[in-house]
Every structure is written in C-alpha cells, then in structure tokens.
mmCIF file of C-alpha atoms in Angstrom:
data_model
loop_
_atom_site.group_PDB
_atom_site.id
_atom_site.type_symbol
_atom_site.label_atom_id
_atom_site.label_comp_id
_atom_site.label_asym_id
_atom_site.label_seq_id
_atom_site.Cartn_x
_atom_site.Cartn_y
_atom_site.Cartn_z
ATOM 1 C CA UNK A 12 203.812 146.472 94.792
ATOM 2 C CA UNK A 13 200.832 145.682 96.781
ATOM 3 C CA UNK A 14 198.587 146.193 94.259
ATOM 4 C CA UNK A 15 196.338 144.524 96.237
ATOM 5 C CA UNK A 16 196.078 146.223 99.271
ATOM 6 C CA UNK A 17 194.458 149.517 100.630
ATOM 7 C CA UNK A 18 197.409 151.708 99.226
ATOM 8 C CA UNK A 19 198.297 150.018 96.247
ATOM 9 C CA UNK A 20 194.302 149.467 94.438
ATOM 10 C CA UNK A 21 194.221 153.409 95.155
ATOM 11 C CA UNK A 22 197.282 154.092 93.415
ATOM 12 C CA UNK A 23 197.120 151.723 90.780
ATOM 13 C CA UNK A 24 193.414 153.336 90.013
ATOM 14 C CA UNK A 25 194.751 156.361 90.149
ATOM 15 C CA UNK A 26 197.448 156.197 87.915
ATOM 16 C CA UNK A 27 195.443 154.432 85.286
ATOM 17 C CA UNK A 28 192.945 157.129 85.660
ATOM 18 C CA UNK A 29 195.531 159.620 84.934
ATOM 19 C CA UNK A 30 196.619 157.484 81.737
ATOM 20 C CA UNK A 31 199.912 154.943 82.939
ATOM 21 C CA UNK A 32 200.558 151.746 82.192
ATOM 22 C CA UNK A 33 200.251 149.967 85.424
ATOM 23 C CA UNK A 34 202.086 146.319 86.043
ATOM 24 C CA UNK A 35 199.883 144.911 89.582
ATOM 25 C CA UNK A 36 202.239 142.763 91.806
ATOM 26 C CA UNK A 37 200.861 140.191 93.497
ATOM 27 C CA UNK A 38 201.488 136.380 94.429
ATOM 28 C CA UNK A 39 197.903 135.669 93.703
ATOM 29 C CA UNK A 40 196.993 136.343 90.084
ATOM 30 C CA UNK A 41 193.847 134.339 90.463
ATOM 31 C CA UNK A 42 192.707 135.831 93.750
ATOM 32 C CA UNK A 43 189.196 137.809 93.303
ATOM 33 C CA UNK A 44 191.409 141.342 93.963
ATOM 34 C CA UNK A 45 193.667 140.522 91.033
ATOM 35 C CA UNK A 46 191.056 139.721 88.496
ATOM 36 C CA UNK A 47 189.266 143.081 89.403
ATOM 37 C CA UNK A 48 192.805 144.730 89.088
ATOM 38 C CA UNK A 49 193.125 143.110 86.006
ATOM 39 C CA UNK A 50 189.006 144.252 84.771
ATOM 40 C CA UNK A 51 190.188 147.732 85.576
ATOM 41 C CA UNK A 52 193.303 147.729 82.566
ATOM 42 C CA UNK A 53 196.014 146.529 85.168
ATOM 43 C CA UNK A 54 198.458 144.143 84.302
ATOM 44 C CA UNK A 55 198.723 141.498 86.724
ATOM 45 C CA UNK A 56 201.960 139.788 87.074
ATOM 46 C CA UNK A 57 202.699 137.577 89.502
ATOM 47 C CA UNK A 58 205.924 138.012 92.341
ATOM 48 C CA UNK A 59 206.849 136.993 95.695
ATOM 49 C CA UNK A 60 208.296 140.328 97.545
ATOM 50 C CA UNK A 61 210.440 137.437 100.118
ATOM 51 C CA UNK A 62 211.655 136.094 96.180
ATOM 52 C CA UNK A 63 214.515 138.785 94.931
ATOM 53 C CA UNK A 64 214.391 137.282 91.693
ATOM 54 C CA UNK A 65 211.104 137.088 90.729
ATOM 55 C CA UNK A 66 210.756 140.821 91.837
ATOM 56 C CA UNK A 67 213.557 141.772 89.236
ATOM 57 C CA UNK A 68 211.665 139.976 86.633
ATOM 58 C CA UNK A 69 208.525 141.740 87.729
ATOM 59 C CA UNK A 70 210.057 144.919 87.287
ATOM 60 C CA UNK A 71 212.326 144.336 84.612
ATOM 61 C CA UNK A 72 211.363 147.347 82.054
ATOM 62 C CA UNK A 73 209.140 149.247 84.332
ATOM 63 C CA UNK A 74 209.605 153.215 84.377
ATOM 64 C CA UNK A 75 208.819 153.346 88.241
ATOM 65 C CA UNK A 76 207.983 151.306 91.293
ATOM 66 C CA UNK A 77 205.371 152.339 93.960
ATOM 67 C CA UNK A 78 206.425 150.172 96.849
ATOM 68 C CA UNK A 79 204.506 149.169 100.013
ATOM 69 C CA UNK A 80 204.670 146.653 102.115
ATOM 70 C CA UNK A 81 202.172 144.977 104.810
ATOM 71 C CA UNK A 82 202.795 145.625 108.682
ATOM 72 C CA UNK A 83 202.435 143.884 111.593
ATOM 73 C CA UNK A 84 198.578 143.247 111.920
ATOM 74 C CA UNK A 85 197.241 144.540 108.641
ATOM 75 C CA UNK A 86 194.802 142.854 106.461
ATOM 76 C CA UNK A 87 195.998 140.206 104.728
ATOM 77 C CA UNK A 88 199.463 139.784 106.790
ATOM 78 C CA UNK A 89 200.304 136.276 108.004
ATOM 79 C CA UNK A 90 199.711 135.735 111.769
ATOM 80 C CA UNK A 91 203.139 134.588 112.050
ATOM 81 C CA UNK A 92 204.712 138.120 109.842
ATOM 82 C CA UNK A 93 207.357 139.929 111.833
ATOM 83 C CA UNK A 94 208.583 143.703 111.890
ATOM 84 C CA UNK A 95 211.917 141.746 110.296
ATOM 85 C CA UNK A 96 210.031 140.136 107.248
ATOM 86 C CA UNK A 97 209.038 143.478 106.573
ATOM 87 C CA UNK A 98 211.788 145.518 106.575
ATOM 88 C CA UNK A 99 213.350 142.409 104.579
ATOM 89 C CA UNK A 100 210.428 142.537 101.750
ATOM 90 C CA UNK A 101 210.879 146.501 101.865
ATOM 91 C CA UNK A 102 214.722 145.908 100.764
ATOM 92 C CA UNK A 103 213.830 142.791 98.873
ATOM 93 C CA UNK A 104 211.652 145.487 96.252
ATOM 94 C CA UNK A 105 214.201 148.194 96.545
ATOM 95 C CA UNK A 106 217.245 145.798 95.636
ATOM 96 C CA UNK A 107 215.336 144.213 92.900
ATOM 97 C CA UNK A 108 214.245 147.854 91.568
ATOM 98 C CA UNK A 109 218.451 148.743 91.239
ATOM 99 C CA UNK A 110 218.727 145.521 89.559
ATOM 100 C CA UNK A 111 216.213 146.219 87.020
ATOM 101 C CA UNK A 112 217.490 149.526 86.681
ATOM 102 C CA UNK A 113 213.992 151.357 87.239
ATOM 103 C CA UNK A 114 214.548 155.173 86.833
ATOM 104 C CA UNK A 115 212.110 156.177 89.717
ATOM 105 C CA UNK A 116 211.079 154.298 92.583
ATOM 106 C CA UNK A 117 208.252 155.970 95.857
ATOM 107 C CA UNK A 118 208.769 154.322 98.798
ATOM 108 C CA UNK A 119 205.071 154.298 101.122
ATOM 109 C CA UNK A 120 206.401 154.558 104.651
ATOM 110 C CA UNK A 121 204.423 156.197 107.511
ATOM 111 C CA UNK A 122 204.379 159.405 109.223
ATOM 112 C CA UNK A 123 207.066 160.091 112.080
ATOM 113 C CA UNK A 124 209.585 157.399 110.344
ATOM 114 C CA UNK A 125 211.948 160.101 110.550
ATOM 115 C CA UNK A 126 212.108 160.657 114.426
ATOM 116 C CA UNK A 127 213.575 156.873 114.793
ATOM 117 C CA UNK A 128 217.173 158.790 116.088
ATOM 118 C CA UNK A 129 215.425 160.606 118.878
ATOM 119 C CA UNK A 130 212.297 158.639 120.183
ATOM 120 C CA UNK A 131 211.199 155.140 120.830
ATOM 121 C CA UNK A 132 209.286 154.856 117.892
ATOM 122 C CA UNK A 133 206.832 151.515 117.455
ATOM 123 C CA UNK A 134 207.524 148.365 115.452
ATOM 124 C CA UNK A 135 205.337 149.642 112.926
ATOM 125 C CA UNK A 136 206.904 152.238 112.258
ATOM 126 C CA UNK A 137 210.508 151.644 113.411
ATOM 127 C CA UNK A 138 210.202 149.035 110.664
ATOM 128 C CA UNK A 139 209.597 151.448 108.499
ATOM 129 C CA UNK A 140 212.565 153.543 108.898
ATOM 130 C CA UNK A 141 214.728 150.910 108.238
ATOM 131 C CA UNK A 142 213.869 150.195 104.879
ATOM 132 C CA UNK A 143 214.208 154.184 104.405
ATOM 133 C CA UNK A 144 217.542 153.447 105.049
ATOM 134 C CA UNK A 145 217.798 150.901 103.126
ATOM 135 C CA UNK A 146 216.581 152.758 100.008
ATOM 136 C CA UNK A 147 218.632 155.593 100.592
ATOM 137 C CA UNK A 148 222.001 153.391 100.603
ATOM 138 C CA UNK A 149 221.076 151.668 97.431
ATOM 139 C CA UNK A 150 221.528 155.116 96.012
ATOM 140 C CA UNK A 151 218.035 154.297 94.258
ATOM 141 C CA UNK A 152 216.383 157.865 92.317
ATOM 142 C CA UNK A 153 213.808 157.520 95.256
ATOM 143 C CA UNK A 154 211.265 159.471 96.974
ATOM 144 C CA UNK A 155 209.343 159.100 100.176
ATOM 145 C CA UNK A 156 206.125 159.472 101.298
ATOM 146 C CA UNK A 157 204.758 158.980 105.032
ATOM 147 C CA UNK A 158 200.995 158.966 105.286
ATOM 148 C CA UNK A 159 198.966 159.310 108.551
ATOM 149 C CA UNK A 160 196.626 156.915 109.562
ATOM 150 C CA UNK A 161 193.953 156.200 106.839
ATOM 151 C CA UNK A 162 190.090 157.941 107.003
ATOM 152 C CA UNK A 163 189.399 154.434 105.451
ATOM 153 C CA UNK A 164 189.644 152.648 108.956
ATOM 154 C CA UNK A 165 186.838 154.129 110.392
ATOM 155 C CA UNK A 166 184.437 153.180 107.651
ATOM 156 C CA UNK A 167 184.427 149.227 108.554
ATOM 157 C CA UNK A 168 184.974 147.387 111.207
ATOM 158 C CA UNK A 169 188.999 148.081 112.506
ATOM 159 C CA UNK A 170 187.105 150.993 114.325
ATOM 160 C CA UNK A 171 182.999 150.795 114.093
ATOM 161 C CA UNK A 172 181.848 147.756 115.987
ATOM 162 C CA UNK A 173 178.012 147.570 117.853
ATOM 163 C CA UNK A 174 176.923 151.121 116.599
ATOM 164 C CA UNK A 175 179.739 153.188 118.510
ATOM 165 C CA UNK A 176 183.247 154.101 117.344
ATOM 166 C CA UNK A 177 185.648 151.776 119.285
ATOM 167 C CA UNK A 178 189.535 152.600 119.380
ATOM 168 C CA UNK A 179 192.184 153.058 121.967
ATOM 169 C CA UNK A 180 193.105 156.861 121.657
ATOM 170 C CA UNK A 181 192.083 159.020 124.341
ATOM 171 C CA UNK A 182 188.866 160.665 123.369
ATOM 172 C CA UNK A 183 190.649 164.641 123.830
ATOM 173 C CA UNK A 184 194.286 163.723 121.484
ATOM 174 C CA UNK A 185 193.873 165.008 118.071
ATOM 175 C CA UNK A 186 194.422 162.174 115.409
ATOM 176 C CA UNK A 187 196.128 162.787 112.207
ATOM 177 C CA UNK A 188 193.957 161.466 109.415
ATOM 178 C CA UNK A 189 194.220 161.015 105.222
ATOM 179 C CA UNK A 190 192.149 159.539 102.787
ATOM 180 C CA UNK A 191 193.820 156.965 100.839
ATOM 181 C CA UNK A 192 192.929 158.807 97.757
ATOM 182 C CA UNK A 193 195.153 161.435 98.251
ATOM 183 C CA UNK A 194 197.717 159.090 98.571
ATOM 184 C CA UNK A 195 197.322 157.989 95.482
ATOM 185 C CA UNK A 196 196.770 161.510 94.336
ATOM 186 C CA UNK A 197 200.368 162.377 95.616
ATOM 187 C CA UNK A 198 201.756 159.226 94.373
ATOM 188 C CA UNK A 199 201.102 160.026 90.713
ATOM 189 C CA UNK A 200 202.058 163.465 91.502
ATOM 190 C CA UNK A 201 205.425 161.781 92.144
ATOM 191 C CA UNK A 202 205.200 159.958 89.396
ATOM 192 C CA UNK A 203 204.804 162.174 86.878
ATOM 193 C CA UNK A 204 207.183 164.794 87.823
ATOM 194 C CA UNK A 205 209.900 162.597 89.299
ATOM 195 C CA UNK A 206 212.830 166.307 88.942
ATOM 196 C CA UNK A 207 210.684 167.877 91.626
ATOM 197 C CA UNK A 208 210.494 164.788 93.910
ATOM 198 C CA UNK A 209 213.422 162.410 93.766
ATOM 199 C CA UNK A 210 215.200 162.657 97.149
ATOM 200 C CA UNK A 211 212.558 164.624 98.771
ATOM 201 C CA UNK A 212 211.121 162.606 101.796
ATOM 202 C CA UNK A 213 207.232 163.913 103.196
ATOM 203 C CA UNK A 214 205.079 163.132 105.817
ATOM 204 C CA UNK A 215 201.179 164.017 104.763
ATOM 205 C CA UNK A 216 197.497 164.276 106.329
ATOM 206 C CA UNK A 217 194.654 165.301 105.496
ATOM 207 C CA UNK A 218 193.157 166.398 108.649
ATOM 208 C CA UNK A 219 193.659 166.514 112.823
ATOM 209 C CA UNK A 220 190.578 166.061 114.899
ATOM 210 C CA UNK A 221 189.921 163.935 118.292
ATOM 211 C CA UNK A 222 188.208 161.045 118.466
ATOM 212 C CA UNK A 223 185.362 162.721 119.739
ATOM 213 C CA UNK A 224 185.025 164.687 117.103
ATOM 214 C CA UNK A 225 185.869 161.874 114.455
ATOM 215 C CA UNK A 226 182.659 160.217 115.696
ATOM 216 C CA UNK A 227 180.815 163.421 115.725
ATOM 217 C CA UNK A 228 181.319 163.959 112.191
ATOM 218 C CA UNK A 229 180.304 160.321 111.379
ATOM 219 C CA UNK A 230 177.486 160.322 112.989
ATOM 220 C CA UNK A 231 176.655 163.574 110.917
ATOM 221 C CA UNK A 232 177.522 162.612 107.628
ATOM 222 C CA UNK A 233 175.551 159.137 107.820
ATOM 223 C CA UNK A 234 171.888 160.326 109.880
ATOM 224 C CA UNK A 235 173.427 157.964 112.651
ATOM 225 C CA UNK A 236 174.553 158.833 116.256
ATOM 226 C CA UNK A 237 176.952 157.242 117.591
ATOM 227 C CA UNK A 238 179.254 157.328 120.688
ATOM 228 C CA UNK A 239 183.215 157.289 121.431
ATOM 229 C CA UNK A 240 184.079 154.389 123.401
ATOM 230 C CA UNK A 241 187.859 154.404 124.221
ATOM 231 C CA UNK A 242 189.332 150.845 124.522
ATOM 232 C CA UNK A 243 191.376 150.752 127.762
ATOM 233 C CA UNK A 244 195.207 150.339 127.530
ATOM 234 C CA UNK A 245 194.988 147.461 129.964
ATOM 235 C CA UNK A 246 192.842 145.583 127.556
ATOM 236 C CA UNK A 247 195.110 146.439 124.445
ATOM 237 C CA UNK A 248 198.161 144.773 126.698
ATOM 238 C CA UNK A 249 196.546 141.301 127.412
ATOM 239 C CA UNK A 250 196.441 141.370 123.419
ATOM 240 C CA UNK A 251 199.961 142.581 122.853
ATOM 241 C CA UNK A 252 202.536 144.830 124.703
ATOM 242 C CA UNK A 253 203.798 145.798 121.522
ATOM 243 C CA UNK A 254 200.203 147.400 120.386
ATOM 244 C CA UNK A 255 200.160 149.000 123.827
ATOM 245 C CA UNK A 256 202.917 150.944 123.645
ATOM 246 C CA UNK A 257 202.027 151.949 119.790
ATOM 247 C CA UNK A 258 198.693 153.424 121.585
ATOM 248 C CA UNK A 259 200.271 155.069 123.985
ATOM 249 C CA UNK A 260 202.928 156.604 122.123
ATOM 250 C CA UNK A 261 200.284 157.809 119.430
ATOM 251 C CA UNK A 262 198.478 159.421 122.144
ATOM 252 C CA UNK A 263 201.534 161.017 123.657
ATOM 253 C CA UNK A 264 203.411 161.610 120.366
ATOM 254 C CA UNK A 265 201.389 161.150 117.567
ATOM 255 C CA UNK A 266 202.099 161.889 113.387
ATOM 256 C CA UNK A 267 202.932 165.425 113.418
ATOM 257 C CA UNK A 268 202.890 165.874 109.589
ATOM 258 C CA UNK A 269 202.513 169.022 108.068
ATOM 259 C CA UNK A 270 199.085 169.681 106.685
ATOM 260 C CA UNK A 271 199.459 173.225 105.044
ATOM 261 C CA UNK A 272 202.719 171.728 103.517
ATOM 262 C CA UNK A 273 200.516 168.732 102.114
ATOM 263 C CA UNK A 274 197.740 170.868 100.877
ATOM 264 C CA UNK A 275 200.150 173.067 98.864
ATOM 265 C CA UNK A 276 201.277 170.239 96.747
ATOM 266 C CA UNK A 277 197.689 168.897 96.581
ATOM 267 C CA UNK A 278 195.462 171.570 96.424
ATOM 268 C CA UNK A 279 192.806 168.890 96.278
ATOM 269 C CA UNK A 280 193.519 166.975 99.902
ATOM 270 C CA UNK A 281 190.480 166.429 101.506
ATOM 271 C CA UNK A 282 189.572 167.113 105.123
ATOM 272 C CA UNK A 283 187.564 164.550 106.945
ATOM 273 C CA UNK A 284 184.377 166.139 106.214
ATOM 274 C CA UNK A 285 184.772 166.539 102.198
ATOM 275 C CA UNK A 286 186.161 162.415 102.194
ATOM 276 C CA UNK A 287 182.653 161.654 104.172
ATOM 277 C CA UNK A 288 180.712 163.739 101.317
ATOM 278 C CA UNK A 289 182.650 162.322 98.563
ATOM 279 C CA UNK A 290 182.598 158.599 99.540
ATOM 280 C CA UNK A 291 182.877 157.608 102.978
ATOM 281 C CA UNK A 292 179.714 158.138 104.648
ATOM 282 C CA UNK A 293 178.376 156.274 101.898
ATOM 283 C CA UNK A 294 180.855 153.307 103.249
ATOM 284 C CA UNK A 295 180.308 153.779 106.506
ATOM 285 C CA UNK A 296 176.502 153.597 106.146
ATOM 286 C CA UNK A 297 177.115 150.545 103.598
ATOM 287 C CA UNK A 298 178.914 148.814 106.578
ATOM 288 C CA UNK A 299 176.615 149.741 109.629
ATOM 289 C CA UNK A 300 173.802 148.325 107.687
ATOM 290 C CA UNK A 301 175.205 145.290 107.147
ATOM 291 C CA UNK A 302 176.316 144.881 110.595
ATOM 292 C CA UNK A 303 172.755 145.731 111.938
ATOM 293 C CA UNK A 304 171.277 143.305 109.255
ATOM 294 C CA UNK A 305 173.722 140.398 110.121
ATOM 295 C CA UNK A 306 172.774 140.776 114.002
ATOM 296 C CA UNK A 307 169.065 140.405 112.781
ATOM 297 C CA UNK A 308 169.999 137.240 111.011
ATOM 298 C CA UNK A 309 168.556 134.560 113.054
#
C-alpha cells in the first residue's frame, strides 16, 4: 500500500531487489509514479484504501501486505484529509488483508505510537496508534514497525529553503533520524522471516543529532555552508495549533527509539553521515542547485 509514496517506492524497490513479487497499490495506475513502479517489475493494480472492497480484491492472493498510510500534511494528502480518514484507511487495509486471508501483514506506524496511554501524543501520531489497535484486534499475523523522522526531509525543500536549513526544533534537542532505505531494509527483513517478527512491535532510527549539527554535516557532505534557522513556535501557530504542539512536544519528548536495538537487526543502518555519502548529499546538492538556478531565472 502506498506504493507510491516515500515509504512504499523504497520498499517496493527493495523487495524486488531482493527477488519478490511485488503487487503496487495505487488509485492512479496512469500517474507518472505508477508507470515508473510498473518500469521497475512492479505490478500496478489499482485500489482505493477509503474502498474495503476493492482493497480485498487488491490483495486477494497476496503472501503479505506492507501497509502505510498518508498523514496529516504529507505529500500527496488532500487539504481537506483528517487524522480520522486515516486511522479509517489504516483499518480499511487491515480489514481487507483478514478478508483476503493474507498470511503476513507490517503495519508502518511511527516512533512513540506506543506512549499514547501515558502522554499527549500528536494527531500524527495518536492516529497512528489507533490503527495499531486496530490491527492487533483483527487478530491479523502482524508486525509493527515505527520509524523516526526520515533523513530524506532534509534533502528538498520540507527543510532546505534560501541556502539555510529551516525547521522548528530548537537548534540544542537531538532529533531522531532514519533513512528510508533502511526502512525498506527492515521491511523485507520482516518479510522474509515473518516466525521471528509476527507480533513483535519496534520503533527504529538511524541516528540522534541536533539540528545544529544536522546542518553541520550537510553543509560538509555537499562543499556548501549553511546555517540553522529555527522557525519560531509563534509562527508555526498562526499556521496550525495542531503543528505547534507536534513541535513542541518533539522538542520536549521526542522519538526515543532504540538505536543499538535497530542496528542489531540491521547491521547495515546507516548513520546520517554514511546516508549523505551513499546518496543524500548527492540529493541535497541536486536540490540546492536547482533552487539557486530557479532564483536566477529571470
């Protein structure tokens, strides 16, 4: 599910990398991501994740569902998408995966989903939790994994505007960080030994620096320096109370996930350093020249 989105492109590559037979949900075949999807060896079919029975059909057959959904605010998500229609499209796939009687089914929910019972936790990941729930009463063979925020959103625009790093963490709080590839990596993990992970339920990263340091390390990697610039809370609450209080509890609270623990069943996680060797100073650089060329546009 998702096959079109950050998560689910990395995880379908990855698991046809690693051999599998992947079926791509979306509910655009003939969108520019599916046909790439589908030039890669996936097979696209199409579903609607508010639709339960086109999702059973989808699924019908399938030996295991990787399942995300959008959030309030990600790419792609209507303006008008709610914390509700997720949580409903999160059941929606689970329900229909019962139905079609799929023998393994990974559930991508976030890191701290699992405190829900003893802090305020935000939408986005209150939402979240719910459909955890919702798995777990289906009595689904289902595992969980809760990624950190994604490396990938400082190598465009969500975070890199004007030649500076702009986000609204304070500039001292250590972020937890993972690439999107070792999601994937740790989905197909999953995947292919389902004994060792069916009812297990992790939260993973990759990494844990600042923001500060974050931008240091950028500006490193890509030859370019740049500087922190924290957006201030104020400013984040004319835009949306609910955002505000996701800042501030990620600066108070934040992921907590256990990074020795994640490295020990991927050997192969990457810090923040080895994913800006690998590939993301490369996209980072990609993007700032672009931006610099589009401002010399006239």
């Amino acid at each position: 599910m998702g096959a079109t989105g950050l998560q689910g492109r990395a995880v379908t590559a990855r698991l046809l990398a690693d051999g599998w037979r992947v079926r791509a949900v979306t509910r655009d075949p003939d969108g520019a991501p599916a046909r790439a999807l589908a030039a890669s060896g996936a097979e696209i079919v199409r579903a609607e994740m508010g639709d339960i029975d086109s999702l059973v059909a989808a699924l019908r057959g399938a030996y295991g569902v990787f399942s995300v959904q959008p959030t309030v605010g990600s790419v792609g998500a209507a303006p008008d998408f709610t914390p509700a229609d997720e949580v409903r499209w999160g059941g929606n796939v689970a329900e229909a995966a019962r139905t079609a009687g799929v023998p393994f089914f990974l559930y991508a929910s976030v890191a701290a989903a699992g405190r829900h019972e003893t802090e305020v936790l935000p939408h986005a990941v209150a939402s979240k939790w719910h459909i955890e729930r919702h798995v777990a009463g289906l009595d689904l063979p289902a595992a969980v994994l809760r990624p950190a925020a994604f490396m990938e959103n400082y190598s465009a625009g969500y975070y890199l505007r004007d030649g500076a790093v702009v986000a609204p963490f304070a500039a001292d709080v250590p972020q937890q960080i993972i690439a999107v590839d070792d999601v994937a990596a740790l989905a197909a993990l999953a995947f292919a030994r389902p004994r060792e992970w069916i009812g297990r339920t992790i939260d993973v990263a990759g990494d844990e620096l600042t923001p500060v340091q974050i931008t240091a390390a950028i500006s490193e990697a890509t030859g370019r320096p740049l500087s922190y610039a924290q957006i201030p809370i104020e400013a984040v609450r004319q835009v949306s109370a609910d955002l505000a209080y996701a800042v501030a509890w990620q600066n108070e609270h934040g992921w907590r996930a256990d990074i020795p623990t994640t490295r020990q069943i991927h050997p192969d996680l990457m810090d923040f350093r080895t994913w800006l060797a690998r590939t993301g100073g490369a996209q980072i650089s990609g993007f700032l020249a672009s931006a610099r060329a589009g401002r010399q546009d006239p």
